[in-house]
mmCIF file of C-alpha atoms and ligand atoms in Angstrom:
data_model
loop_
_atom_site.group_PDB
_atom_site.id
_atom_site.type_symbol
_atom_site.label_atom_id
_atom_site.label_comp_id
_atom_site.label_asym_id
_atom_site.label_seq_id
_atom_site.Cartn_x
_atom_site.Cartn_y
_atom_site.Cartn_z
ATOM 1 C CA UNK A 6 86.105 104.535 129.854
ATOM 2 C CA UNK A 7 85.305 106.051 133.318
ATOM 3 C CA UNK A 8 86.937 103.983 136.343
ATOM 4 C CA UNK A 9 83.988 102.499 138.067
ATOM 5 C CA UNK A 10 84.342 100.612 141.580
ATOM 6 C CA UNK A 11 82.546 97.190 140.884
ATOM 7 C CA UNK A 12 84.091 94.030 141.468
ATOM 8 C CA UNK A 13 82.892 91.364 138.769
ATOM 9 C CA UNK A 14 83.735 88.301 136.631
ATOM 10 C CA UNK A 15 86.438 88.715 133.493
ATOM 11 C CA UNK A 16 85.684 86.293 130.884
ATOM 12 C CA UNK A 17 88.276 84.089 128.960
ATOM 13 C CA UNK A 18 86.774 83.783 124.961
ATOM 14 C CA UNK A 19 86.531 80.319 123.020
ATOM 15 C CA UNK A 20 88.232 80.307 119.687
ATOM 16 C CA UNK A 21 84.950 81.364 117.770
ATOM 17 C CA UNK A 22 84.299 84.352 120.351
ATOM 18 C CA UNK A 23 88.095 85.390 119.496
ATOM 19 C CA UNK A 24 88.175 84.751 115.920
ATOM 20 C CA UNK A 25 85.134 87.440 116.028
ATOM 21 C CA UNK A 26 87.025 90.285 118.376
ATOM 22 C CA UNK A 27 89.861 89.752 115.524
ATOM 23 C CA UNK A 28 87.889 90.264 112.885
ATOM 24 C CA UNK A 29 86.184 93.570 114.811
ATOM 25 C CA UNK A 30 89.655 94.553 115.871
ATOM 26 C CA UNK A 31 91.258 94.584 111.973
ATOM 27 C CA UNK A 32 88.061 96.249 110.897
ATOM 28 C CA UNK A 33 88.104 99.351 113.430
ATOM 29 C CA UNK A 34 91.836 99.545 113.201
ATOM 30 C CA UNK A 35 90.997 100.082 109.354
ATOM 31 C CA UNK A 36 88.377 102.364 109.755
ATOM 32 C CA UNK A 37 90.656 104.673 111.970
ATOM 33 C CA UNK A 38 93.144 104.726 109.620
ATOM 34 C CA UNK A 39 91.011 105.977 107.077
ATOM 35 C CA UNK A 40 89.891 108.408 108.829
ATOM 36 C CA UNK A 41 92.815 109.754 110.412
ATOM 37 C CA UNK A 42 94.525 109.659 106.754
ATOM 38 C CA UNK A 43 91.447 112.181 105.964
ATOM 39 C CA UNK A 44 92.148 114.716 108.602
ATOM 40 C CA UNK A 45 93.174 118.211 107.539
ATOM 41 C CA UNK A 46 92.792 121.941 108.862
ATOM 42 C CA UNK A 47 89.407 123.237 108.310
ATOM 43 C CA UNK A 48 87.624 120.442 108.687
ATOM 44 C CA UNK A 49 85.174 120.224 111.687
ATOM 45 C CA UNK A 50 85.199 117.011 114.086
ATOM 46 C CA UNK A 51 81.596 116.104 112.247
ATOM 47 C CA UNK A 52 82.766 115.402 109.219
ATOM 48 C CA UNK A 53 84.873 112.811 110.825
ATOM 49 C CA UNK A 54 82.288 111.398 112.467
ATOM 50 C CA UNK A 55 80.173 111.193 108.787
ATOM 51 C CA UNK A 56 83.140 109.442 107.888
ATOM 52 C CA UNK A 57 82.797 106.888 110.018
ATOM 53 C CA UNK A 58 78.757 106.666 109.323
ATOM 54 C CA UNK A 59 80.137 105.979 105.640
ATOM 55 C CA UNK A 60 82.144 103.160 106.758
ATOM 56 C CA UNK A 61 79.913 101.449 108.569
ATOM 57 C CA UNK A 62 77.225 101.734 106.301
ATOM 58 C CA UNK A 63 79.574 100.549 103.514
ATOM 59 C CA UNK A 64 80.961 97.535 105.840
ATOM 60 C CA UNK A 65 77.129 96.968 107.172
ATOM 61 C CA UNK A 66 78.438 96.775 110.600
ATOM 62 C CA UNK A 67 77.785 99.493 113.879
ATOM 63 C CA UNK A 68 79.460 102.013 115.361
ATOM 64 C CA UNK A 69 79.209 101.259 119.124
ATOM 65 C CA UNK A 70 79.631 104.983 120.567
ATOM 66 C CA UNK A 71 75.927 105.551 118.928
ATOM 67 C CA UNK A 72 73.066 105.776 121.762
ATOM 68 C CA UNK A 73 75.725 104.466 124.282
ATOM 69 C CA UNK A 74 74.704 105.605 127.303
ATOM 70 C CA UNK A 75 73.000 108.263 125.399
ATOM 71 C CA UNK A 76 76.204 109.445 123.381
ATOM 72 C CA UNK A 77 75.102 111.235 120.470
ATOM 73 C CA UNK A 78 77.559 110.601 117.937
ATOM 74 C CA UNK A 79 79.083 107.426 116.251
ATOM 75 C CA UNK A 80 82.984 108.492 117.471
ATOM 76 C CA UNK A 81 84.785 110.519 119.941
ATOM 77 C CA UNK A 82 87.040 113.537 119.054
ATOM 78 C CA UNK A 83 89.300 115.052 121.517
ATOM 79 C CA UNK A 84 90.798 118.179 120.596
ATOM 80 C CA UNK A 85 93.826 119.441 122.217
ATOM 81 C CA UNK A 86 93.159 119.729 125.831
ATOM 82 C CA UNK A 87 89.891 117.274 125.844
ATOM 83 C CA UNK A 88 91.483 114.049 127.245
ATOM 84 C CA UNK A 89 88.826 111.874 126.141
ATOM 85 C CA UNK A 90 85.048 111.335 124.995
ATOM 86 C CA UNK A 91 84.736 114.831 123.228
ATOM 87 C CA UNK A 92 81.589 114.908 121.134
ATOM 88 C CA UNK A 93 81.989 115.828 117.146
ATOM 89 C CA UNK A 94 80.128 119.179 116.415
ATOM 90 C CA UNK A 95 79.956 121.340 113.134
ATOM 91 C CA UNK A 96 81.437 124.058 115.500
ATOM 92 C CA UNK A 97 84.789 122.240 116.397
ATOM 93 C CA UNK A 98 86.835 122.858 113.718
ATOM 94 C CA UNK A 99 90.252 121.501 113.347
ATOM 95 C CA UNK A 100 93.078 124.447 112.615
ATOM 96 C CA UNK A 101 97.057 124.068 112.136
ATOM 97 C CA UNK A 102 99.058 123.474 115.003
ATOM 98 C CA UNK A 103 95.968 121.724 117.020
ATOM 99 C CA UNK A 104 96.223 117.762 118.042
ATOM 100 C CA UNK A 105 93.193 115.341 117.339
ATOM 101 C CA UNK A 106 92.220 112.446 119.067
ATOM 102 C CA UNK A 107 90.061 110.194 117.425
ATOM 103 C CA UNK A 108 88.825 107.096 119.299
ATOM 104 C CA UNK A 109 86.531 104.296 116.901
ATOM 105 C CA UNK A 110 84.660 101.649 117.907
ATOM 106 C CA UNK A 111 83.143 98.987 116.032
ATOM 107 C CA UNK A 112 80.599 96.101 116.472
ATOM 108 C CA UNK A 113 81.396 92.973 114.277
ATOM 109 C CA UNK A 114 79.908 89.428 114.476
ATOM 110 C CA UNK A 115 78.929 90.669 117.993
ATOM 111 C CA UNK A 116 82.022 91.863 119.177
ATOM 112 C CA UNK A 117 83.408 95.189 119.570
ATOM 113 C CA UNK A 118 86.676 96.784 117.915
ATOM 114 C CA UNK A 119 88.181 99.404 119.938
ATOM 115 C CA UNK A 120 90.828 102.121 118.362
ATOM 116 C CA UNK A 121 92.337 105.424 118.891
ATOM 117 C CA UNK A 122 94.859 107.560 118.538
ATOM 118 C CA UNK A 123 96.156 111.132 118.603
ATOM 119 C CA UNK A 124 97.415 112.856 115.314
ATOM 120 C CA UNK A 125 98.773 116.419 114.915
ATOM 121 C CA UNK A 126 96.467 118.521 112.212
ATOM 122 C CA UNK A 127 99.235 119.861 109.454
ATOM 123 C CA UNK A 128 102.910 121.330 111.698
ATOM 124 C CA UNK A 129 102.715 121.216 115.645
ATOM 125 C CA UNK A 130 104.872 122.426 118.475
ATOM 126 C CA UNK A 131 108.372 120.031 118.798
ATOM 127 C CA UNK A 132 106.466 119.865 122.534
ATOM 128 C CA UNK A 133 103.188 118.209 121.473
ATOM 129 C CA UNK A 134 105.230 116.402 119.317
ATOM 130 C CA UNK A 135 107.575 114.859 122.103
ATOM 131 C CA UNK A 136 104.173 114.406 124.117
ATOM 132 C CA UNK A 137 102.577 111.968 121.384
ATOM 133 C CA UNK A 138 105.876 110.435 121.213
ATOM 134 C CA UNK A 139 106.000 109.733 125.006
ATOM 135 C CA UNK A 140 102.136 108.412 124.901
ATOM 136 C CA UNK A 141 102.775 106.414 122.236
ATOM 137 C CA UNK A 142 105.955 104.689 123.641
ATOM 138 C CA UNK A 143 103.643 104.907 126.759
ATOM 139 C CA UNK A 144 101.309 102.336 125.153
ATOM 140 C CA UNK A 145 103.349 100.447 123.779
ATOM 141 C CA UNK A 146 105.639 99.380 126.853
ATOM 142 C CA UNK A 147 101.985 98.916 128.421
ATOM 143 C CA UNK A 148 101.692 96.543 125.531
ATOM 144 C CA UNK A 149 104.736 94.547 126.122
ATOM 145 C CA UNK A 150 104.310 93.969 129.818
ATOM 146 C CA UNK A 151 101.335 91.372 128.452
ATOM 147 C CA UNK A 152 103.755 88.457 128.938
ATOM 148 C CA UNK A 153 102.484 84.892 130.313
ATOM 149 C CA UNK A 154 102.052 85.186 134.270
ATOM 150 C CA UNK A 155 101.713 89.165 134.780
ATOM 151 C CA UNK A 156 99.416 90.801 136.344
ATOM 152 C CA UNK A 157 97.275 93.789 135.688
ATOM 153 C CA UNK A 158 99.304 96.239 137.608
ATOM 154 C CA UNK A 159 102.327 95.294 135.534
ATOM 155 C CA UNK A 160 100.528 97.192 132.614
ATOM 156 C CA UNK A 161 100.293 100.512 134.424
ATOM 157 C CA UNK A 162 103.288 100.340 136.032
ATOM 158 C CA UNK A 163 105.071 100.438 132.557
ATOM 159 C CA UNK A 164 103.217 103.339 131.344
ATOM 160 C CA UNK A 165 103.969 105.260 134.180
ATOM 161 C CA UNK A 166 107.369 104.627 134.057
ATOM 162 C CA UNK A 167 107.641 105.913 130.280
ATOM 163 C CA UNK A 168 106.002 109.060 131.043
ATOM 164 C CA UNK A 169 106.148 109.844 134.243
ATOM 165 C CA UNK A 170 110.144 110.301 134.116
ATOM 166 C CA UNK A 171 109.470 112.681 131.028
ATOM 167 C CA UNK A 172 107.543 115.074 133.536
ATOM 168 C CA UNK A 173 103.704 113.936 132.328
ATOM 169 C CA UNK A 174 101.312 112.500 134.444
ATOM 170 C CA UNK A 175 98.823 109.648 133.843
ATOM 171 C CA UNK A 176 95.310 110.316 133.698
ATOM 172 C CA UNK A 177 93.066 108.158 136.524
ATOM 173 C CA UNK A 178 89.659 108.976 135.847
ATOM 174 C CA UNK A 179 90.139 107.321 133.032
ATOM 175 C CA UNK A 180 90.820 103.480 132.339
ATOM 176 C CA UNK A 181 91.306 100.705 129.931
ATOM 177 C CA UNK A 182 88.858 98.006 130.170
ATOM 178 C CA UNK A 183 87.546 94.228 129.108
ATOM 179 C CA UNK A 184 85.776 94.358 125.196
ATOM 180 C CA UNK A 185 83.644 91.552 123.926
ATOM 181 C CA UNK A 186 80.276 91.198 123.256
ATOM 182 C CA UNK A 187 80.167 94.418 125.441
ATOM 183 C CA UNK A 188 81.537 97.840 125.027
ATOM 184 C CA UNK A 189 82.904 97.727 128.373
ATOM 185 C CA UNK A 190 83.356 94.789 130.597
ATOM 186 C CA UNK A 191 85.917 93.900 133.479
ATOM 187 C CA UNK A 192 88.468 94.012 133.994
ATOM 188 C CA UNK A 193 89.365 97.431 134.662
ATOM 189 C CA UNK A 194 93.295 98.377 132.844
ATOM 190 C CA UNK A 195 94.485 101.193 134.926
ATOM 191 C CA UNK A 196 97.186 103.352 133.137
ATOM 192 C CA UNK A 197 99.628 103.638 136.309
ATOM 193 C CA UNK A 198 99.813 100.791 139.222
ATOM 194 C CA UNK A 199 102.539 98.669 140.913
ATOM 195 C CA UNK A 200 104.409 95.748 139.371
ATOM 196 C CA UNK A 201 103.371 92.002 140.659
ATOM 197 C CA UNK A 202 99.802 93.419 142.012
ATOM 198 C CA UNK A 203 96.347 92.752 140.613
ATOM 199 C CA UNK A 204 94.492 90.335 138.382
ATOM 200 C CA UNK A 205 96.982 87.382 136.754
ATOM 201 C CA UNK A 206 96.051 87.752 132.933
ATOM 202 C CA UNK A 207 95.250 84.878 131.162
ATOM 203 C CA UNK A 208 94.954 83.356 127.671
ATOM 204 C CA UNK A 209 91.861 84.380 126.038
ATOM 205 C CA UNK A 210 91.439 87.702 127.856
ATOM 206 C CA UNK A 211 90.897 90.466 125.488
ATOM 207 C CA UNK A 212 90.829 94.218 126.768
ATOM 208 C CA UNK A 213 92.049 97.348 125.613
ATOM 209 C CA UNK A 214 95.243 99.601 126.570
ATOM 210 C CA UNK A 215 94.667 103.144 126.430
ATOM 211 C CA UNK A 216 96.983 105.565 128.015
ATOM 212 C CA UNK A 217 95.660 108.956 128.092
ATOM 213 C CA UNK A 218 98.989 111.169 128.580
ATOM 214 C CA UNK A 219 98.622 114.577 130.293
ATOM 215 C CA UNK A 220 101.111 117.759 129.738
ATOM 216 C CA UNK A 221 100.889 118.871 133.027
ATOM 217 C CA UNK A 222 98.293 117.650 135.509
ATOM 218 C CA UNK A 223 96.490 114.319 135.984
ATOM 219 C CA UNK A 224 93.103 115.728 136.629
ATOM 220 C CA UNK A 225 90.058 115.792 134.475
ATOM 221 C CA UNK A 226 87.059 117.832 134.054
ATOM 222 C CA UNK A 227 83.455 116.963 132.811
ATOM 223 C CA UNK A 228 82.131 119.245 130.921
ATOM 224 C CA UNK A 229 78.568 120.134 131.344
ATOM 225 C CA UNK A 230 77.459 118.236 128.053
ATOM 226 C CA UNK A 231 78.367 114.503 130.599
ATOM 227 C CA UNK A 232 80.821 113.368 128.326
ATOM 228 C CA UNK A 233 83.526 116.045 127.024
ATOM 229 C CA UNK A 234 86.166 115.625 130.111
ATOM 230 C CA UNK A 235 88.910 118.207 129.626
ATOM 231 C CA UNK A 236 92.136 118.371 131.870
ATOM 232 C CA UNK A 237 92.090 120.058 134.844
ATOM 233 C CA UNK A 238 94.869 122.368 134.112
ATOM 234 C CA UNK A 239 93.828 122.674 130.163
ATOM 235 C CA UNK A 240 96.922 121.976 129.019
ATOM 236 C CA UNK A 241 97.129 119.308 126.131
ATOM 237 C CA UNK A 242 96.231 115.450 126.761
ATOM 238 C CA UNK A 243 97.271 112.084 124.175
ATOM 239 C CA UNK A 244 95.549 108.944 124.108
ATOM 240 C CA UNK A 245 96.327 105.667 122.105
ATOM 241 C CA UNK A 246 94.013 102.797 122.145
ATOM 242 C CA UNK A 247 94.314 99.431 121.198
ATOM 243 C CA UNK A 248 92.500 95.852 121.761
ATOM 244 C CA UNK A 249 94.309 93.082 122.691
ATOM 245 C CA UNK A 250 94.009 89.539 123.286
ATOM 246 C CA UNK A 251 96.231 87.991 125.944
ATOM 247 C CA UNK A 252 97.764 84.818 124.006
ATOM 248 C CA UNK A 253 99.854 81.688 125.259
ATOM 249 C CA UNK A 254 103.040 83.811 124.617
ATOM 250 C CA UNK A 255 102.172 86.628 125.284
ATOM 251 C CA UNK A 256 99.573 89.363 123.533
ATOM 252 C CA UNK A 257 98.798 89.565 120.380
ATOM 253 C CA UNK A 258 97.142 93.436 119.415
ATOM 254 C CA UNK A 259 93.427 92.806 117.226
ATOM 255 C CA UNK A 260 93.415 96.295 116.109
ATOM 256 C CA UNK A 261 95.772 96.005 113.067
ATOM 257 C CA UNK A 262 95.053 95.609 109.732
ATOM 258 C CA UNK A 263 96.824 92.192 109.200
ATOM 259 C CA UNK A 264 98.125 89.896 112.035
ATOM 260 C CA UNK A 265 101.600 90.735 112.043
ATOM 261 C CA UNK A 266 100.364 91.748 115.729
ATOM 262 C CA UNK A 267 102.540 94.952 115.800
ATOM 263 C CA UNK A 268 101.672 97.601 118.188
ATOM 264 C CA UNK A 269 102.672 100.705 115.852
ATOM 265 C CA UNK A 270 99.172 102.992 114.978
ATOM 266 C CA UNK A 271 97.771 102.001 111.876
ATOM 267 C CA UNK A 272 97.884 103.965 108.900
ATOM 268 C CA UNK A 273 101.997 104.145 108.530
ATOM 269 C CA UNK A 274 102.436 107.630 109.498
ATOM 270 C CA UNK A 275 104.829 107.644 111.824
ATOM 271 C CA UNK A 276 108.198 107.345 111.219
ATOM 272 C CA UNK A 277 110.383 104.528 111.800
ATOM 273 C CA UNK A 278 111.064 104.217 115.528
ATOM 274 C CA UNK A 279 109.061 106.863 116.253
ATOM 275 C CA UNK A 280 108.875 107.157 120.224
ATOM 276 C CA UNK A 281 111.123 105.224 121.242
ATOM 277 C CA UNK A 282 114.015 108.121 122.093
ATOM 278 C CA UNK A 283 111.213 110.078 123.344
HETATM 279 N N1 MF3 B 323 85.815 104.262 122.947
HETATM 280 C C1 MF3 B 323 85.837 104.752 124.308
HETATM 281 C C2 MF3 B 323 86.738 103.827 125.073
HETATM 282 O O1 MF3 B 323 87.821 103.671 124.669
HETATM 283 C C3 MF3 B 323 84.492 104.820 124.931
HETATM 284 C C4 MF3 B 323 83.627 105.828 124.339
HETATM 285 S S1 MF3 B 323 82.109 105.798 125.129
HETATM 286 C C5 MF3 B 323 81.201 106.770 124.105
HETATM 287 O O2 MF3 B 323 86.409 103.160 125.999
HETATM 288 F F1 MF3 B 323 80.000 106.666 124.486
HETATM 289 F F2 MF3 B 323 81.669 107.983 124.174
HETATM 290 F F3 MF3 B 323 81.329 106.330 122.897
HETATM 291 CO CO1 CO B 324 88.235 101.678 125.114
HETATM 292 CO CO1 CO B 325 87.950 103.681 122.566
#
């Protein structure tokens, strides 16, 4: 979502408002997969998002992007160098060699599911390849810095330091954010901060991590539509999304489909250890 400057209240969720953000978490992360299993050349970003229409009519349950804030479709595709938020059209059509991102959201029981991530369409570039690799170890080390007693700057602070070193920059425009009954609701989860600074997560916190990953610079633009924001440079941009919930131990990640509470994208298709010499 876009960084806004307002300072508010972060909720911590009873066990029946949790139980619900797992069951929306599991059912987005399963809805992504689907779809991204789906994704070939030719297609155009619009019959993704009619998937998605056909799995929530089939599950009876809402895609959130919908009306939302006047957002016309029920996902967001980012091609290439759209960083996030990229509207599905008829006219975007997919073609060998690009990079998809495909970001779902999900209302169940009330509370919202939200899940992305970035897939090459049929052979890529070894470079975009090494770039999803570095978001996605990105994420993840975001992931693990969700231990008992850290704070919110913790979380950026380990993306940056995966990709950062590998010469890409963080988008800022751009943040994660608190998910509940609400799309978007404090706190704010920058992707890049300083270690031991901000908000002290607690149990029962749920937000989402999503690390959008730049090529070369940080900077985003808005296209005129409001929503598509493209990087400033137009060179390619990778974002993974997941919703967490911050546990006793540590976090455990509601948008897989069972609760093994693994941080790997659904769906299977990356190889074993898969970012982690990126
Ligand atoms: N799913 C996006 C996020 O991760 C938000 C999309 S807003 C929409 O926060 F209106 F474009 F759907
Ligand atoms: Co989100
Ligand atoms: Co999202």
């Amino acid at each position: 979502m876009r960084s806004f400057a307002r300072p508010g209240t972060v909720s911590v969720k009873n066990a029946a408002k949790l139980q619900a953000m797992r069951a929306a978490g599991r059912l987005a992360s399963e809805c992504l997969a689907w779809i991204l299993a789906q994704v070939e050349p030719g297609m155009c970003t619009l019959d993704l998002d009619d998937l998605q229409m056909q799995f929530a009519k089939k599950h009876g349950v809402r895609p959130a992007p919908l009306g939302y804030k006047g957002f016309p479709r029920s996902i967001c595709t980012s091609i290439n160098e759209v960083i996030c938020h990229g509207i599905p059209k008829a006219t975007d059509v997919l073609r060998e060699g690009d990079i998809v991102g495909i970001d779902v959201t999900l209302v169940v029981e009330e509370m919202h599911g939200d899940n992305a991530a970035t897939i090459p369409v049929g052979q890529v570039e070894e470079s975009t390849m090494r770039l999803l690799a570095t978001t996605l170890a990105a994420q993840r080390a975001g992931i693990q810095a969700i231990v008992p007693g850290a704070r919110v700057g913790d979380i950026g602070h380990a993306i940056q330091s995966i990709a950062e070193p590998r010469g890409y920059s963080v988008v800022r425009d751009f943040v994660g954010h608190g998910v509940g009954r609400r799309f978007h609701e404090d706190p704010q989860i920058p992707h890049y901060g300083s270690p031991g600074r901000g908000l002290r997560l607690r149990p029962g916190m749920t937000f989402t991590v999503e690390p959008m990953i730049n090529q070369g610079v940080a900077g985003a633009e808005i296209q005129g539509d409001g929503w598509t924001a493209l990087t400033a440079d137009r060179q390619l941009s990778a974002q993974y999304e997941h919703t967490l919930e911050v546990t006793e131990e540590g976090v455990r990640v509601l948008t897989v489909r069972n609760d093994e509470g693994h941080w790997e994208p659904p769906g299977g298709y990356w190889p074993e250890g898969f970012g982690d010499s990126a």
